[in-house]
mmCIF file with all atom_site columns, C-alpha atoms in Angstrom:
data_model
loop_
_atom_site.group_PDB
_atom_site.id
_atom_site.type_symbol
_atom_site.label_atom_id
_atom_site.label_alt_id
_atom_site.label_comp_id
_atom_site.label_asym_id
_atom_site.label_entity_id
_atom_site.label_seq_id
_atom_site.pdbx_PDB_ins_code
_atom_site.Cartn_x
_atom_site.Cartn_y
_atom_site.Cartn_z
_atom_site.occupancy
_atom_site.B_iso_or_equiv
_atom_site.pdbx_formal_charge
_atom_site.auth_seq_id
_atom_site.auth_comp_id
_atom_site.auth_asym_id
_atom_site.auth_atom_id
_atom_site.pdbx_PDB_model_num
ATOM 1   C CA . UNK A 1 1   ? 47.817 37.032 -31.017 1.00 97.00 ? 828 UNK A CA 1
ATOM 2   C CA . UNK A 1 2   ? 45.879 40.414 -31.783 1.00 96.00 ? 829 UNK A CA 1
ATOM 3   C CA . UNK A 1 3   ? 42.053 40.151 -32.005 1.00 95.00 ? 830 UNK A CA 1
ATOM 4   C CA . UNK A 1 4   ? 40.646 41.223 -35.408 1.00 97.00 ? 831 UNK A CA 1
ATOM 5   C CA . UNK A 1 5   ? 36.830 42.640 -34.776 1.00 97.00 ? 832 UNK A CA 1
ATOM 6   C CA . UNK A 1 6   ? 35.446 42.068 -38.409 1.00 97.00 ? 833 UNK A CA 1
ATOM 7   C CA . UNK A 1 7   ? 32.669 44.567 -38.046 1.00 97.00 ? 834 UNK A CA 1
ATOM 8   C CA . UNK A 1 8   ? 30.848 46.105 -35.356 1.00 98.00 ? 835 UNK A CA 1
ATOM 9   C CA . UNK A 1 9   ? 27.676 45.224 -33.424 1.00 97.00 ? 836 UNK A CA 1
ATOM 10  C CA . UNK A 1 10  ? 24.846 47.204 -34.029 1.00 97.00 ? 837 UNK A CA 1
ATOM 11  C CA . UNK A 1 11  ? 23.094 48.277 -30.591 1.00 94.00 ? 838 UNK A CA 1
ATOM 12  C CA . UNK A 1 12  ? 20.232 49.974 -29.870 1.00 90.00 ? 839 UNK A CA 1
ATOM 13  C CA . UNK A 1 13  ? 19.956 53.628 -28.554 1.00 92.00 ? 840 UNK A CA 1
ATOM 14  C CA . UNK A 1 14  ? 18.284 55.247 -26.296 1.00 91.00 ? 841 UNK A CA 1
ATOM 15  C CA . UNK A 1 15  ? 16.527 58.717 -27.341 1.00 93.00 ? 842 UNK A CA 1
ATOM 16  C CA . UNK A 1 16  ? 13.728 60.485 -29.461 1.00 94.00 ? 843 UNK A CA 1
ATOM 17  C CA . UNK A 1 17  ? 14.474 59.510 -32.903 1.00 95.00 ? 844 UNK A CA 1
ATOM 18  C CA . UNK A 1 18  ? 16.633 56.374 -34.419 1.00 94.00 ? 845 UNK A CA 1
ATOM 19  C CA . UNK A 1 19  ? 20.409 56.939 -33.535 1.00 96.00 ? 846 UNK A CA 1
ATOM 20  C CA . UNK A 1 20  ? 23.336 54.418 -35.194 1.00 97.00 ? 847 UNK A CA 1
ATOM 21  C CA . UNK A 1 21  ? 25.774 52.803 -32.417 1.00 97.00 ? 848 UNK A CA 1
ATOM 22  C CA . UNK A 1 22  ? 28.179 50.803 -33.773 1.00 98.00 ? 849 UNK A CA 1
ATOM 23  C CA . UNK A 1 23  ? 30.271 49.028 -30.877 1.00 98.00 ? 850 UNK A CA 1
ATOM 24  C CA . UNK A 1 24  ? 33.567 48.004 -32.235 1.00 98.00 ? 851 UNK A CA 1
ATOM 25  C CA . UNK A 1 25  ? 34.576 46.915 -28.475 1.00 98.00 ? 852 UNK A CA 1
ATOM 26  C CA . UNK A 1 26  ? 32.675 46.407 -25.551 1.00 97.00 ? 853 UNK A CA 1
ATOM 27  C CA . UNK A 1 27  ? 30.543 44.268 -23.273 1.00 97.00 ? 854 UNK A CA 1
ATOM 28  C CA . UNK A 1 28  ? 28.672 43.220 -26.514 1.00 95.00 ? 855 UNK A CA 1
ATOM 29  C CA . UNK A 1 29  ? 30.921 43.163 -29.129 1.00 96.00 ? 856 UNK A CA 1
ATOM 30  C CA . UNK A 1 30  ? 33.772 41.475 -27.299 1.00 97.00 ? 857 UNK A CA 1
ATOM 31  C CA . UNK A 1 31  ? 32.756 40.408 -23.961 1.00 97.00 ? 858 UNK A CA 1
ATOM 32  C CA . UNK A 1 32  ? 35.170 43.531 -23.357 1.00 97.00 ? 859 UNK A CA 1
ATOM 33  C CA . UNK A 1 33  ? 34.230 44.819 -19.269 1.00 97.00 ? 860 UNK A CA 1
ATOM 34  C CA . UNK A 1 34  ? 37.151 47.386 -19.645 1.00 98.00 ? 861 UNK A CA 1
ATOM 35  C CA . UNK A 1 35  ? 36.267 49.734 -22.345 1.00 98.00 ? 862 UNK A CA 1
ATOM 36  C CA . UNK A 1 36  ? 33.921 50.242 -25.023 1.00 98.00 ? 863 UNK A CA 1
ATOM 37  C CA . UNK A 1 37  ? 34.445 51.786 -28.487 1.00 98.00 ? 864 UNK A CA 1
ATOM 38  C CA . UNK A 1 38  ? 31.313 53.213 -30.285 1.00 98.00 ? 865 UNK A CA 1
ATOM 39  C CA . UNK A 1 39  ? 30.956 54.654 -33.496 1.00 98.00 ? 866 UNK A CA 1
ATOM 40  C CA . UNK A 1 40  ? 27.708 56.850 -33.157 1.00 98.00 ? 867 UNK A CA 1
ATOM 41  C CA . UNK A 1 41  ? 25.335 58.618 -35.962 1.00 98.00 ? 868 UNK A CA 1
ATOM 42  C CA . UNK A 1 42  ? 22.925 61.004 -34.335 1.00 98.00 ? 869 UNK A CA 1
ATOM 43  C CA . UNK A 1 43  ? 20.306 62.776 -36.733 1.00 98.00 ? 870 UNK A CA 1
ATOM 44  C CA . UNK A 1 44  ? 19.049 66.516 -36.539 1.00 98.00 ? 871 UNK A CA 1
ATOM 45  C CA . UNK A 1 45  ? 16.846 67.061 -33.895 1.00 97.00 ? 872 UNK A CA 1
ATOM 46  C CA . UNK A 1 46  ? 17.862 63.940 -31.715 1.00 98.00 ? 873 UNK A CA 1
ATOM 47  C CA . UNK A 1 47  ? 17.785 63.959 -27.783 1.00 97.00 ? 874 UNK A CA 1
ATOM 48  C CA . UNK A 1 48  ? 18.006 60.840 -25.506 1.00 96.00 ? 875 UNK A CA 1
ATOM 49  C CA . UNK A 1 49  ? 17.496 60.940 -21.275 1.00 96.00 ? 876 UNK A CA 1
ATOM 50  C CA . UNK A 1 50  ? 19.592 62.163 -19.183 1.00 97.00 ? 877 UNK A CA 1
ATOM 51  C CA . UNK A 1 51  ? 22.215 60.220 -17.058 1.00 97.00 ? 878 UNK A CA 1
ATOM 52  C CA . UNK A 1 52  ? 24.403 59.537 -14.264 1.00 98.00 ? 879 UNK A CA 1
ATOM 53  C CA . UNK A 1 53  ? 26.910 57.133 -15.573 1.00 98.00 ? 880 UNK A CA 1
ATOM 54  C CA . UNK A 1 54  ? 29.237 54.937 -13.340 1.00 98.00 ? 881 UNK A CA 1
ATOM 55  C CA . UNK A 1 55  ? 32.123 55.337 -16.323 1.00 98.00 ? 882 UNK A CA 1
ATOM 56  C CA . UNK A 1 56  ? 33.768 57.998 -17.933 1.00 98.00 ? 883 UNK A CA 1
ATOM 57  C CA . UNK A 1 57  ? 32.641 58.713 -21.617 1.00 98.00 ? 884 UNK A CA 1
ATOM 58  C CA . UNK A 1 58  ? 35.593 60.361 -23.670 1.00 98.00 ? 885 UNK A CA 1
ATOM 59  C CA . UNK A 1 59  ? 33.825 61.803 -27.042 1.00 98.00 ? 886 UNK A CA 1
ATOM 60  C CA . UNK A 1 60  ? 35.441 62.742 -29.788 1.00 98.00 ? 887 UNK A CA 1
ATOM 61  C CA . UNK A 1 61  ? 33.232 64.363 -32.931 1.00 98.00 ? 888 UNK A CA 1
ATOM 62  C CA . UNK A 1 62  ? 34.078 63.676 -35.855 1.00 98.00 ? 889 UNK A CA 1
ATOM 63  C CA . UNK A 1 63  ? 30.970 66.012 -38.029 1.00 98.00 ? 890 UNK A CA 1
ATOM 64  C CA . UNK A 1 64  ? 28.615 67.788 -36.992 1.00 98.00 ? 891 UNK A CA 1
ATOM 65  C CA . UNK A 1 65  ? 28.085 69.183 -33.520 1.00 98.00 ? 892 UNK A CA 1
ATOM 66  C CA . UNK A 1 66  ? 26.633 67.358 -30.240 1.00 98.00 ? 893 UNK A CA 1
ATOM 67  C CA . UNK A 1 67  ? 25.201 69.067 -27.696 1.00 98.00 ? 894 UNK A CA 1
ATOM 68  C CA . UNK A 1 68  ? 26.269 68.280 -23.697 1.00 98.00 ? 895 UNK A CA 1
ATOM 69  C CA . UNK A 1 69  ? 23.927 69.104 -21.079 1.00 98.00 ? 896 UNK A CA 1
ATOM 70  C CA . UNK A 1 70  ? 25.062 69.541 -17.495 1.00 98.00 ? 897 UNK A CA 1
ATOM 71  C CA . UNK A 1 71  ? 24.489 70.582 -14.169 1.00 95.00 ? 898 UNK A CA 1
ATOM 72  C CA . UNK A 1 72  ? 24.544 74.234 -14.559 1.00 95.00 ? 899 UNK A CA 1
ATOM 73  C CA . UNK A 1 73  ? 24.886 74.741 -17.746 1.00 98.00 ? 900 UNK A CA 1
ATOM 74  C CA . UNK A 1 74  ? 25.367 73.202 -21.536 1.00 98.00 ? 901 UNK A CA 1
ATOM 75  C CA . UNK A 1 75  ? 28.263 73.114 -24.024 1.00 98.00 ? 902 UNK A CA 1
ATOM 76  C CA . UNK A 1 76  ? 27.944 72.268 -28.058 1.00 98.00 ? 903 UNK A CA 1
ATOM 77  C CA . UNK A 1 77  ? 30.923 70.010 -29.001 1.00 98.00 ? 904 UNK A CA 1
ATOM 78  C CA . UNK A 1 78  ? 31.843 70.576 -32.788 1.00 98.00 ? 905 UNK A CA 1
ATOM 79  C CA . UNK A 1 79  ? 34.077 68.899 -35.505 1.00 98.00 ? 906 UNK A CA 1
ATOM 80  C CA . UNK A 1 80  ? 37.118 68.547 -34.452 1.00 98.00 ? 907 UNK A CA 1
ATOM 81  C CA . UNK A 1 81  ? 36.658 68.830 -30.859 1.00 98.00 ? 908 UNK A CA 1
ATOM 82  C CA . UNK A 1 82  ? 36.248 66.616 -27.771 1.00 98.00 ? 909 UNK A CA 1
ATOM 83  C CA . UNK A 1 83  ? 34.712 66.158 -24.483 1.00 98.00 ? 910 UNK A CA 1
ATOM 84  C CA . UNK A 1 84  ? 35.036 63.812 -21.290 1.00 98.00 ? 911 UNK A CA 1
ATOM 85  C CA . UNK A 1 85  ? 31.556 63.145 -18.702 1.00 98.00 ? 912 UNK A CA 1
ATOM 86  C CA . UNK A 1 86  ? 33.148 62.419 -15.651 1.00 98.00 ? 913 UNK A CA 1
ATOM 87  C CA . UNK A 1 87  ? 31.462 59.203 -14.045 1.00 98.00 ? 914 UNK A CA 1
ATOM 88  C CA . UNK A 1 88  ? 28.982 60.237 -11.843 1.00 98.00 ? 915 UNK A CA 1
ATOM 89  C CA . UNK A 1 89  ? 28.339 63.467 -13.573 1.00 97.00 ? 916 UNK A CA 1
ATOM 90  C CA . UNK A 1 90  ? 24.654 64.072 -14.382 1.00 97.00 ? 917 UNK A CA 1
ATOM 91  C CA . UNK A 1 91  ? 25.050 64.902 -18.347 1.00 98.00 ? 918 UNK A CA 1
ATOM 92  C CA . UNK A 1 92  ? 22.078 64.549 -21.213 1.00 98.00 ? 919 UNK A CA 1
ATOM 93  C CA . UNK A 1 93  ? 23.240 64.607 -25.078 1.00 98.00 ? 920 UNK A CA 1
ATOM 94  C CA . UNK A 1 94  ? 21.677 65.545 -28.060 1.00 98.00 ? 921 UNK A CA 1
ATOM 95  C CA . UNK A 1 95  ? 21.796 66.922 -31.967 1.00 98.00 ? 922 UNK A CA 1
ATOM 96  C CA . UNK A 1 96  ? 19.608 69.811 -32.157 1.00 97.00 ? 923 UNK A CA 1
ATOM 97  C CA . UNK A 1 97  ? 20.975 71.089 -35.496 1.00 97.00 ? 924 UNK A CA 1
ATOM 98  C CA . UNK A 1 98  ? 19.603 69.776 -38.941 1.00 97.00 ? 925 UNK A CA 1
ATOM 99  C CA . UNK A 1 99  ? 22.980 67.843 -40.153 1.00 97.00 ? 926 UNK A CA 1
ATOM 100 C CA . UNK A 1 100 ? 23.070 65.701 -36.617 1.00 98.00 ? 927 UNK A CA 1
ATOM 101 C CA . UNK A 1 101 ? 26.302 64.244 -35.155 1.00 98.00 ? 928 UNK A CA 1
ATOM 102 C CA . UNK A 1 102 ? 29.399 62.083 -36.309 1.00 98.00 ? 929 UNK A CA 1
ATOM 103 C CA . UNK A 1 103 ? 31.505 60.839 -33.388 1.00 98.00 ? 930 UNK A CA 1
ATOM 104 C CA . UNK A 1 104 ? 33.573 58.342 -31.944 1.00 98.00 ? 931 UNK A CA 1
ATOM 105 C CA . UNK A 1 105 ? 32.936 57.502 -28.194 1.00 98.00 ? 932 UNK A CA 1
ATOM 106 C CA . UNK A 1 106 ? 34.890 55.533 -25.683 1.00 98.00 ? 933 UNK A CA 1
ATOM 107 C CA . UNK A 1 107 ? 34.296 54.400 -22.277 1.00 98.00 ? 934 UNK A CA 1
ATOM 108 C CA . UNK A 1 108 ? 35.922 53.434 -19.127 1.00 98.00 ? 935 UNK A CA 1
ATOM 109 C CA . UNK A 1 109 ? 35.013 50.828 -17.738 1.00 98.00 ? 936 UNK A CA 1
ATOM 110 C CA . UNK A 1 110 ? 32.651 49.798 -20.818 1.00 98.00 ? 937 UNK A CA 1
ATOM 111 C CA . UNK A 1 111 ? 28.841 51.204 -20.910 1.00 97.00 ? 938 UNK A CA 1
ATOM 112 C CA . UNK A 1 112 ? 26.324 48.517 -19.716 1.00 95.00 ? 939 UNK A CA 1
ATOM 113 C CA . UNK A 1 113 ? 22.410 49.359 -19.899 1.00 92.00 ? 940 UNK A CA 1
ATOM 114 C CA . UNK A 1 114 ? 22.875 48.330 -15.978 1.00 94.00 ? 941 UNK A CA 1
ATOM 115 C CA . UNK A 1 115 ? 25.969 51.441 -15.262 1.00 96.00 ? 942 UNK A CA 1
ATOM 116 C CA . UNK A 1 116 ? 24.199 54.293 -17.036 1.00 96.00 ? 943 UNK A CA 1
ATOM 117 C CA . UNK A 1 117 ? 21.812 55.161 -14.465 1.00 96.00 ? 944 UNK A CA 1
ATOM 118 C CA . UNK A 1 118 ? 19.633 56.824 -17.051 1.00 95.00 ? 945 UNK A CA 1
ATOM 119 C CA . UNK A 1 119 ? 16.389 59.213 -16.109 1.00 93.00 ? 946 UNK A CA 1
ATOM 120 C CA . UNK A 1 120 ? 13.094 57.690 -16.258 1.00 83.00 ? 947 UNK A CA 1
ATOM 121 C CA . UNK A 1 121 ? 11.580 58.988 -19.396 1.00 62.00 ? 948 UNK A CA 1
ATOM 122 C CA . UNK A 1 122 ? 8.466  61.204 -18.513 1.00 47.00 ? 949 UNK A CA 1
#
């Protein structure tokens, strides 16, 4: 039988300023090691540590723009638009512009606070 998820799990994010992540599926939501499915909300101005992740992180924004740091170089993501982190790619996100971030984010296998090999915060 299909699994209904009533609602999501809120779960606290990582970063500068109060970000919404609303895990439909994952570790949290529904025990799920596989994949996770986020719904994030990023305000203006919002930047969180960088990280080497041990999953891939497919990103699709829904408003807004989101801002992907890498080695090398950076990339803004808009509206409409998508983006994959590799695992094991170093990548740091962020919102610098006023109106913040909309998007949808999915990854393989799911994120764990244990798998996202974040920076130490300085």
């Amino acid at each position: 039988m299909p699994q209904l998820i009533p609602q999501p799990n809120r779960i606290e994010a990582a970063g500068n300023k109060p970000k919404l992540i609303d895990e439909y599926i994952g570790r949290v939501s529904t025990q799920t090691a596989a994949v996770s499915i986020a719904h994030m909300r990023s305000p203006g101005g919002w930047i969180e540590p960088g990280q080497k992740p041990d999953f891939d992180e497919f990103t699709v924004i829904l408003k807004g723009m989101l801002r992907v740091e890498y080695e090398g170089g950076q990339m803004d993501v808009q509206a409409g638009q998508a983006v994959i982190a590799r695992a094991g790619e170093s990548v740091r996100y962020s919102t610098p512009s006023q109106e913040g971030a909309e998007y949808i984010s999915v990854c393989l296998p799911a994120f764990s606070p244990e798998t996202v090999n974040r920076d130490s915060e300085t």
